[in-house]
Amino acid sequence: MKKRRMFSMLFMSAALAASLTACGGSSEPASNGGGSSSPPANSGGSTPEPAKEPAKEPAKEAGADIQEMTIKISHVVAENTPKHQGALAMKKAIEEASGGKIKVQVFPNSSLFGDKDEYQNLVANNAQFIIPDMAKLVGNDPGFNIPSMPFLFSSDEAANAFWDGPKGQEIFKRLEKDGALGMGMWPNGPKHITNNKKPIKAPEDFNGLKFRTQGGQVLEKLYSTLSAGSVSIPFNELYTALQQGTVDGQENTFSNIESKKFDEVQKYMTIMGHTRVDYALLTNTKFWNSMNDATRKIVEEGVKVGTDFARSQAAELNAAALKKLQERGQIEINELSKEDIQKFRDFLKPVYDEYNPIIGEDVIKDAMSR
């Protein structure tokens, strides 16, 4: 009886222990509710550290590298010319690409500097870009006589190709000694003759007349060969000089003749295309070198936009200007035939004989090949 009672008590104790174990009395740590349990301490494993992302540099604001500045572009002709339209296209491209950090001011009609002092003011960095007639630069280098050589280029495209090529770029680089940097050529186009005395159809018709030219020894030689006088007068003073009879006539592109209304003070115009008006887009070397890479890239792109636009506008504006001159009917217009032009070529051969060695026979040859 005692043995049976002892066995019952042992059985009850075992049942109670089993019950406690089933109710969750385990000594293992509880799960954190969804994540996997940590490995046991004696398992040899360890909890991996979360991967650290590399530290990020603070993001730069767009355009943070662009320098704030004001650029002045000065030129001497009217607003409705290829030169001014190119300058406006350059302004727009630079201001938009810089987000307004670079301001560009364009001064036409000699409103900032004129023919006589624009180059000096560029060198002094009082203007950052000028666009002078290349004839104004012949004293700096004889290569800029190229547009004045008679009947040298057959088209705007031929002239563009020369100045974009190695010989043209070589001439531009020669200005760096002055503190100026040649950025490219902007064409205005072939020049034509106006005067107040008589129609001009042959070389002998020039005899005794006096013309305003852009200046330079080549043009002096050209007109002296034709037995005519030549004088350099600032462009912004030319209308008055023609009106007062200081000179009998002048040579210029259709767009310059029309925009300055020279037909109001001239009786005759001859379509000749004997010489050209080509402009040099120049900048100041100190200004150029002061820009960081990001800023210079924007200005370079603006220069390209302006150059392309000025070139595209040259032929279009000259054609429109000729039409306006014809419609106004204030000036008698004569056009040379191919035979007439050949007579002028033959007559002006002494100009080439004298200036081939001065400009460089290699340069002249390159220009003729275009």
CSV table of C-alpha atoms in Angstrom, one decimal:
chain,number,residue,atom,x,y,z
A,1,MET,CA,0.0,0.0,0.0
A,2,LYS,CA,2.8,2.3,0.9
A,3,LYS,CA,4.6,1.4,-2.4
A,4,ARG,CA,1.5,2.2,-4.4
A,5,ARG,CA,1.1,5.7,-2.7
A,6,MET,CA,4.8,6.5,-3.4
A,7,PHE,CA,4.4,5.6,-7.1
A,8,SER,CA,1.3,7.8,-7.4
A,9,MET,CA,3.2,10.8,-5.9
A,10,LEU,CA,6.1,10.3,-8.3
A,11,PHE,CA,3.8,10.1,-11.2
A,12,MET,CA,2.0,13.4,-10.2
A,13,SER,CA,5.4,15.2,-9.8
A,14,ALA,CA,6.5,14.2,-13.3
A,15,ALA,CA,3.2,15.3,-14.8
A,16,LEU,CA,3.4,18.7,-13.1
A,17,ALA,CA,7.0,19.3,-14.5
A,18,ALA,CA,5.8,18.3,-18.0
A,19,SER,CA,2.9,20.8,-17.7
A,20,LEU,CA,5.2,23.6,-16.7
A,21,THR,CA,7.5,23.0,-19.7
A,22,ALA,CA,4.6,22.9,-22.1
A,23,CYS,CA,3.4,26.3,-20.9
A,24,GLY,CA,6.5,28.1,-22.2
A,25,GLY,CA,8.9,28.1,-19.3
A,26,SER,CA,11.9,27.6,-21.7
A,27,SER,CA,15.1,29.4,-20.7
A,28,GLU,CA,15.8,30.3,-24.4
A,29,PRO,CA,15.3,34.0,-25.2
A,30,ALA,CA,12.0,34.8,-26.9
A,31,SER,CA,11.9,35.8,-30.6
A,32,ASN,CA,11.5,39.6,-31.2
A,33,GLY,CA,8.4,39.0,-33.2
A,34,GLY,CA,9.1,38.5,-36.8
A,35,GLY,CA,12.9,38.7,-37.1
A,36,SER,CA,15.1,35.6,-36.9
A,37,SER,CA,16.4,34.8,-33.5
A,38,SER,CA,20.0,35.6,-32.6
A,39,PRO,CA,22.3,32.6,-32.8
A,40,PRO,CA,23.2,31.0,-29.5
A,41,ALA,CA,26.3,32.4,-27.8
A,42,ASN,CA,28.2,29.2,-28.1
A,43,SER,CA,27.4,28.7,-31.8
A,44,GLY,CA,30.5,30.5,-33.1
A,45,GLY,CA,28.4,33.1,-35.2
A,46,SER,CA,28.1,36.9,-34.8
A,47,THR,CA,25.5,39.4,-35.8
A,48,PRO,CA,26.8,41.3,-38.9
A,49,GLU,CA,27.0,45.1,-38.8
A,50,PRO,CA,24.6,46.9,-41.3
A,51,ALA,CA,26.5,48.0,-44.4
A,52,LYS,CA,27.5,51.7,-44.3
A,53,GLU,CA,26.8,53.8,-47.5
A,54,PRO,CA,29.8,55.9,-48.6
A,55,ALA,CA,29.6,59.5,-47.5
A,56,LYS,CA,28.0,61.8,-50.2
A,57,GLU,CA,29.5,65.1,-51.1
A,58,PRO,CA,27.1,68.0,-50.8
A,59,ALA,CA,25.4,68.5,-54.2
A,60,LYS,CA,26.5,71.7,-56.1
A,61,GLU,CA,23.9,74.0,-57.3
A,62,ALA,CA,23.5,74.1,-61.1
A,63,GLY,CA,25.8,76.8,-62.4
A,64,ALA,CA,27.7,77.2,-59.2
A,65,ASP,CA,31.0,77.3,-61.1
A,66,ILE,CA,29.9,80.1,-63.4
A,67,GLN,CA,31.4,83.5,-62.7
A,68,GLU,CA,29.2,86.5,-62.4
A,69,MET,CA,30.2,89.3,-64.8
A,70,THR,CA,29.1,91.9,-67.3
A,71,ILE,CA,30.4,91.7,-70.9
A,72,LYS,CA,30.3,94.7,-73.2
A,73,ILE,CA,30.2,94.3,-77.0
A,74,SER,CA,30.9,97.4,-78.9
A,75,HIS,CA,30.5,98.0,-82.7
A,76,VAL,CA,30.0,100.9,-85.1
A,77,VAL,CA,27.1,99.9,-87.4
A,78,ALA,CA,23.4,100.0,-87.2
A,79,GLU,CA,21.0,97.5,-85.7
A,80,ASN,CA,19.7,96.0,-88.9
A,81,THR,CA,23.0,94.6,-90.0
A,82,PRO,CA,24.6,91.1,-89.8
A,83,LYS,CA,27.1,92.4,-87.2
A,84,HIS,CA,24.5,93.6,-84.8
A,85,GLN,CA,22.2,90.6,-85.3
A,86,GLY,CA,25.1,88.3,-84.6
A,87,ALA,CA,26.0,90.2,-81.5
A,88,LEU,CA,22.4,89.9,-80.2
A,89,ALA,CA,22.4,86.1,-80.9
A,90,MET,CA,25.7,85.9,-78.9
A,91,LYS,CA,24.2,87.8,-76.1
A,92,LYS,CA,21.1,85.6,-75.9
A,93,ALA,CA,23.1,82.4,-75.9
A,94,ILE,CA,25.5,83.5,-73.2
A,95,GLU,CA,22.8,84.9,-70.9
A,96,GLU,CA,20.6,81.9,-71.2
A,97,ALA,CA,23.3,79.3,-70.8
A,98,SER,CA,24.7,81.1,-67.7
A,99,GLY,CA,21.3,81.3,-66.0
A,100,GLY,CA,21.6,85.1,-66.0
A,101,LYS,CA,24.9,85.1,-64.1
A,102,ILE,CA,26.6,86.6,-67.2
A,103,LYS,CA,25.1,89.9,-68.5
A,104,VAL,CA,25.9,91.0,-72.0
A,105,GLN,CA,25.5,94.6,-73.2
A,106,VAL,CA,25.6,95.3,-76.9
A,107,PHE,CA,26.4,98.9,-78.0
A,108,PRO,CA,25.7,99.6,-81.7
A,109,ASN,CA,26.2,102.7,-83.8
A,110,SER,CA,29.5,103.8,-82.1
A,111,SER,CA,27.4,104.5,-78.9
A,112,LEU,CA,30.2,103.2,-76.7
A,113,PHE,CA,33.4,103.5,-78.8
A,114,GLY,CA,34.0,104.5,-82.4
A,115,ASP,CA,36.3,103.5,-85.2
A,116,LYS,CA,39.2,105.6,-83.9
A,117,ASP,CA,39.3,104.2,-80.3
A,118,GLU,CA,37.5,100.9,-80.1
A,119,TYR,CA,40.7,98.8,-80.5
A,120,GLN,CA,42.5,100.8,-77.8
A,121,ASN,CA,39.6,100.4,-75.4
A,122,LEU,CA,39.5,96.7,-76.1
A,123,VAL,CA,43.2,96.4,-75.2
A,124,ALA,CA,42.4,98.4,-72.0
A,125,ASN,CA,39.5,96.0,-71.3
A,126,ASN,CA,37.0,98.8,-71.3
A,127,ALA,CA,35.1,96.5,-73.7
A,128,GLN,CA,35.4,92.8,-73.8
A,129,PHE,CA,34.5,92.3,-77.4
A,130,ILE,CA,34.7,94.5,-80.5
A,131,ILE,CA,33.9,93.6,-84.1
A,132,PRO,CA,36.0,96.0,-86.3
A,133,ASP,CA,36.3,96.1,-90.0
A,134,MET,CA,39.5,94.2,-90.8
A,135,ALA,CA,40.7,97.2,-92.8
A,136,LYS,CA,41.1,98.9,-89.5
A,137,LEU,CA,43.6,96.3,-88.4
A,138,VAL,CA,46.1,96.5,-91.3
A,139,GLY,CA,48.5,98.6,-89.1
A,140,ASN,CA,48.6,95.7,-86.6
A,141,ASP,CA,49.3,93.1,-89.3
A,142,PRO,CA,49.4,93.2,-93.1
A,143,GLY,CA,47.4,90.0,-93.3
A,144,PHE,CA,44.2,91.9,-92.6
A,145,ASN,CA,44.6,93.5,-96.1
A,146,ILE,CA,43.0,90.3,-97.4
A,147,PRO,CA,39.4,91.6,-97.7
A,148,SER,CA,40.8,94.7,-99.6
A,149,MET,CA,42.5,92.7,-102.3
A,150,PRO,CA,40.4,93.2,-105.5
A,151,PHE,CA,38.1,90.4,-106.6
A,152,LEU,CA,39.9,87.8,-104.4
A,153,PHE,CA,36.9,85.9,-103.1
A,154,SER,CA,34.0,84.8,-105.2
A,155,SER,CA,31.5,84.4,-102.3
A,156,ASP,CA,30.9,84.7,-98.6
A,157,GLU,CA,31.5,81.0,-98.2
A,158,ALA,CA,35.0,81.3,-99.8
A,159,ALA,CA,35.9,84.1,-97.4
A,160,ASN,CA,34.6,82.1,-94.4
A,161,ALA,CA,36.6,79.1,-95.4
A,162,PHE,CA,39.8,81.1,-95.6
A,163,TRP,CA,39.5,82.7,-92.1
A,164,ASP,CA,38.5,79.4,-90.5
A,165,GLY,CA,41.5,77.7,-92.1
A,166,PRO,CA,45.1,77.7,-91.0
A,167,LYS,CA,46.3,80.8,-92.7
A,168,GLY,CA,43.4,82.9,-91.5
A,169,GLN,CA,43.8,81.6,-87.9
A,170,GLU,CA,47.5,82.4,-88.1
A,171,ILE,CA,46.7,86.0,-88.9
A,172,PHE,CA,44.4,86.2,-85.9
A,173,LYS,CA,47.0,84.9,-83.6
A,174,ARG,CA,49.4,87.7,-84.5
A,175,LEU,CA,47.2,90.2,-82.5
A,176,GLU,CA,48.0,88.5,-79.2
A,177,LYS,CA,51.1,90.6,-78.8
A,178,ASP,CA,48.8,93.6,-78.4
A,179,GLY,CA,46.6,91.9,-75.8
A,180,ALA,CA,43.8,91.0,-78.3
A,181,LEU,CA,42.6,87.6,-79.3
A,182,GLY,CA,41.0,86.9,-82.6
A,183,MET,CA,37.9,84.7,-82.2
A,184,GLY,CA,36.6,84.5,-85.8
A,185,MET,CA,35.5,86.3,-88.9
A,186,TRP,CA,32.0,87.8,-89.3
A,187,PRO,CA,31.2,88.6,-92.9
A,188,ASN,CA,29.2,91.6,-94.1
A,189,GLY,CA,29.8,90.8,-97.7
A,190,PRO,CA,31.1,92.3,-101.0
A,191,LYS,CA,31.4,96.0,-101.3
A,192,HIS,CA,29.9,98.2,-104.0
A,193,ILE,CA,30.5,101.8,-105.2
A,194,THR,CA,28.3,104.9,-104.7
A,195,ASN,CA,29.1,108.4,-105.8
A,196,ASN,CA,27.5,111.7,-106.6
A,197,LYS,CA,29.1,112.5,-109.9
A,198,LYS,CA,28.5,109.9,-112.6
A,199,PRO,CA,27.7,106.3,-113.3
A,200,ILE,CA,30.8,104.0,-113.0
A,201,LYS,CA,31.1,101.2,-115.5
A,202,ALA,CA,34.8,101.1,-116.4
A,203,PRO,CA,38.1,101.8,-114.7
A,204,GLU,CA,38.5,105.2,-116.4
A,205,ASP,CA,35.3,106.4,-114.8
A,206,PHE,CA,37.1,106.6,-111.4
A,207,ASN,CA,39.5,109.2,-112.7
A,208,GLY,CA,39.5,112.4,-110.5
A,209,LEU,CA,36.9,111.2,-108.0
A,210,LYS,CA,37.5,111.1,-104.3
A,211,PHE,CA,36.2,108.2,-102.2
A,212,ARG,CA,35.9,107.4,-98.5
A,213,THR,CA,37.4,104.0,-97.7
A,214,GLN,CA,38.0,102.0,-94.5
A,215,GLY,CA,41.7,102.8,-94.8
A,216,GLY,CA,44.8,100.8,-95.4
A,217,GLN,CA,47.6,100.9,-98.0
A,218,VAL,CA,46.0,98.3,-100.3
A,219,LEU,CA,42.9,100.4,-100.7
A,220,GLU,CA,45.1,103.5,-101.2
A,221,LYS,CA,47.0,101.6,-103.9
A,222,LEU,CA,43.7,100.3,-105.5
A,223,TYR,CA,42.3,103.8,-105.8
A,224,SER,CA,45.5,105.4,-106.9
A,225,THR,CA,45.8,102.8,-109.7
A,226,LEU,CA,42.3,103.9,-110.8
A,227,SER,CA,43.5,107.5,-110.7
A,228,ALA,CA,41.1,108.3,-107.8
A,229,GLY,CA,41.7,109.8,-104.4
A,230,SER,CA,40.9,107.9,-101.1
A,231,VAL,CA,40.5,109.1,-97.6
A,232,SER,CA,39.6,107.3,-94.3
A,233,ILE,CA,36.6,108.8,-92.5
A,234,PRO,CA,34.9,107.3,-89.4
A,235,PHE,CA,31.8,105.4,-90.4
A,236,ASN,CA,29.5,107.4,-88.1
A,237,GLU,CA,30.7,110.6,-89.8
A,238,LEU,CA,30.3,109.3,-93.4
A,239,TYR,CA,26.7,110.4,-94.1
A,240,THR,CA,27.6,114.0,-93.3
A,241,ALA,CA,30.8,113.8,-95.4
A,242,LEU,CA,28.8,112.6,-98.4
A,243,GLN,CA,26.1,115.2,-97.8
A,244,GLN,CA,28.6,118.0,-97.6
A,245,GLY,CA,30.7,116.9,-100.5
A,246,THR,CA,33.8,116.2,-98.5
A,247,VAL,CA,34.1,113.1,-100.6
A,248,ASP,CA,32.4,112.2,-103.9
A,249,GLY,CA,31.5,108.7,-102.9
A,250,GLN,CA,32.2,105.6,-100.9
A,251,GLU,CA,32.4,101.8,-101.0
A,252,ASN,CA,30.3,99.6,-98.8
A,253,THR,CA,27.9,96.6,-98.6
A,254,PHE,CA,24.3,96.8,-99.5
A,255,SER,CA,23.2,96.4,-95.9
A,256,ASN,CA,25.5,99.3,-94.7
A,257,ILE,CA,24.4,101.5,-97.7
A,258,GLU,CA,20.7,100.9,-97.0
A,259,SER,CA,20.8,101.0,-93.2
A,260,LYS,CA,22.7,104.3,-93.2
A,261,LYS,CA,20.5,105.7,-95.9
A,262,PHE,CA,23.4,106.7,-98.1
A,263,ASP,CA,21.0,106.7,-101.1
A,264,GLU,CA,19.6,110.0,-99.7
A,265,VAL,CA,23.0,111.7,-100.4
A,266,GLN,CA,24.3,109.7,-103.4
A,267,LYS,CA,23.1,109.6,-107.0
A,268,TYR,CA,24.7,106.5,-108.4
A,269,MET,CA,25.6,103.0,-107.3
A,270,THR,CA,27.6,100.4,-109.1
A,271,ILE,CA,27.2,96.7,-108.1
A,272,MET,CA,30.9,95.6,-108.3
A,273,GLY,CA,31.9,93.3,-105.4
A,274,HIS,CA,35.5,94.4,-106.0
A,275,THR,CA,36.4,94.3,-102.3
A,276,ARG,CA,34.8,93.0,-99.1
A,277,VAL,CA,33.8,94.1,-95.6
A,278,ASP,CA,34.8,91.4,-93.2
A,279,TYR,CA,34.8,91.9,-89.5
A,280,ALA,CA,37.1,90.4,-86.9
A,281,LEU,CA,35.5,89.4,-83.6
A,282,LEU,CA,38.1,90.2,-81.0
A,283,THR,CA,38.3,89.8,-77.3
A,284,ASN,CA,40.7,91.0,-74.6
A,285,THR,CA,43.3,88.4,-73.6
A,286,LYS,CA,43.3,89.3,-69.9
A,287,PHE,CA,39.5,89.1,-69.8
A,288,TRP,CA,39.6,85.7,-71.6
A,289,ASN,CA,42.3,84.3,-69.3
A,290,SER,CA,40.4,85.5,-66.2
A,291,MET,CA,37.5,83.1,-66.8
A,292,ASN,CA,37.4,79.6,-65.3
A,293,ASP,CA,36.7,76.6,-67.5
A,294,ALA,CA,32.9,76.5,-66.9
A,295,THR,CA,32.5,80.2,-67.7
A,296,ARG,CA,34.8,80.2,-70.7
A,297,LYS,CA,32.9,77.2,-72.2
A,298,ILE,CA,29.6,79.2,-72.1
A,299,VAL,CA,31.2,82.3,-73.7
A,300,GLU,CA,32.9,80.1,-76.4
A,301,GLU,CA,29.6,78.5,-77.2
A,302,GLY,CA,28.0,82.0,-77.4
A,303,VAL,CA,30.7,83.1,-79.8
A,304,LYS,CA,30.0,80.2,-82.0
A,305,VAL,CA,26.3,80.9,-82.0
A,306,GLY,CA,26.9,84.5,-82.8
A,307,THR,CA,29.3,83.7,-85.6
A,308,ASP,CA,27.0,81.2,-87.2
A,309,PHE,CA,24.1,83.6,-87.0
A,310,ALA,CA,26.0,86.6,-88.4
A,311,ARG,CA,27.2,84.5,-91.3
A,312,SER,CA,23.7,83.2,-92.1
A,313,GLN,CA,22.3,86.7,-92.0
A,314,ALA,CA,24.9,88.4,-94.2
A,315,ALA,CA,23.7,87.2,-97.6
A,316,GLU,CA,20.0,87.5,-96.5
A,317,LEU,CA,20.3,91.0,-95.2
A,318,ASN,CA,22.3,92.2,-98.2
A,319,ALA,CA,19.7,90.8,-100.6
A,320,ALA,CA,16.9,92.5,-98.6
A,321,ALA,CA,18.8,95.8,-98.5
A,322,LEU,CA,19.3,95.8,-102.2
A,323,LYS,CA,15.6,95.3,-102.7
A,324,LYS,CA,14.9,98.2,-100.4
A,325,LEU,CA,17.3,100.5,-102.3
A,326,GLN,CA,15.6,99.5,-105.6
A,327,GLU,CA,12.1,100.1,-104.1
A,328,ARG,CA,13.0,103.5,-102.7
A,329,GLY,CA,14.3,104.5,-106.1
A,330,GLN,CA,16.5,107.4,-104.9
A,331,ILE,CA,19.7,106.1,-106.4
A,332,GLU,CA,20.5,104.9,-110.0
A,333,ILE,CA,21.8,101.4,-109.9
A,334,ASN,CA,24.2,99.9,-112.5
A,335,GLU,CA,25.6,96.3,-112.5
A,336,LEU,CA,28.9,95.3,-114.1
A,337,SER,CA,28.9,92.5,-116.6
A,338,LYS,CA,31.5,89.6,-116.4
A,339,GLU,CA,33.4,91.3,-119.2
A,340,ASP,CA,33.4,94.6,-117.3
A,341,ILE,CA,34.7,92.8,-114.1
A,342,GLN,CA,37.5,91.2,-116.1
A,343,LYS,CA,38.6,94.6,-117.3
A,344,PHE,CA,38.8,95.8,-113.7
A,345,ARG,CA,40.8,92.6,-112.8
A,346,ASP,CA,43.4,93.3,-115.5
A,347,PHE,CA,43.6,97.0,-114.6
A,348,LEU,CA,44.2,96.3,-110.9
A,349,LYS,CA,46.9,93.7,-111.4
A,350,PRO,CA,49.6,96.1,-110.1
A,351,VAL,CA,47.9,95.8,-106.6
A,352,TYR,CA,48.8,92.1,-106.6
A,353,ASP,CA,52.2,92.7,-107.9
A,354,GLU,CA,53.0,95.0,-105.0
A,355,TYR,CA,51.2,93.3,-102.1
A,356,ASN,CA,51.8,89.6,-102.8
A,357,PRO,CA,55.2,89.7,-101.0
A,358,ILE,CA,53.9,92.0,-98.2
A,359,ILE,CA,50.9,89.9,-97.3
A,360,GLY,CA,52.6,86.6,-98.2
A,361,GLU,CA,52.3,84.7,-101.4
A,362,ASP,CA,51.3,81.6,-99.5
A,363,VAL,CA,48.5,83.5,-97.9
A,364,ILE,CA,47.2,84.9,-101.2
A,365,LYS,CA,47.5,81.5,-102.8
A,366,ASP,CA,45.4,79.9,-100.0
A,367,ALA,CA,42.8,82.7,-100.3
A,368,MET,CA,42.6,82.2,-104.1
A,369,SER,CA,42.1,78.4,-103.6
A,370,ARG,CA,38.8,78.9,-101.7
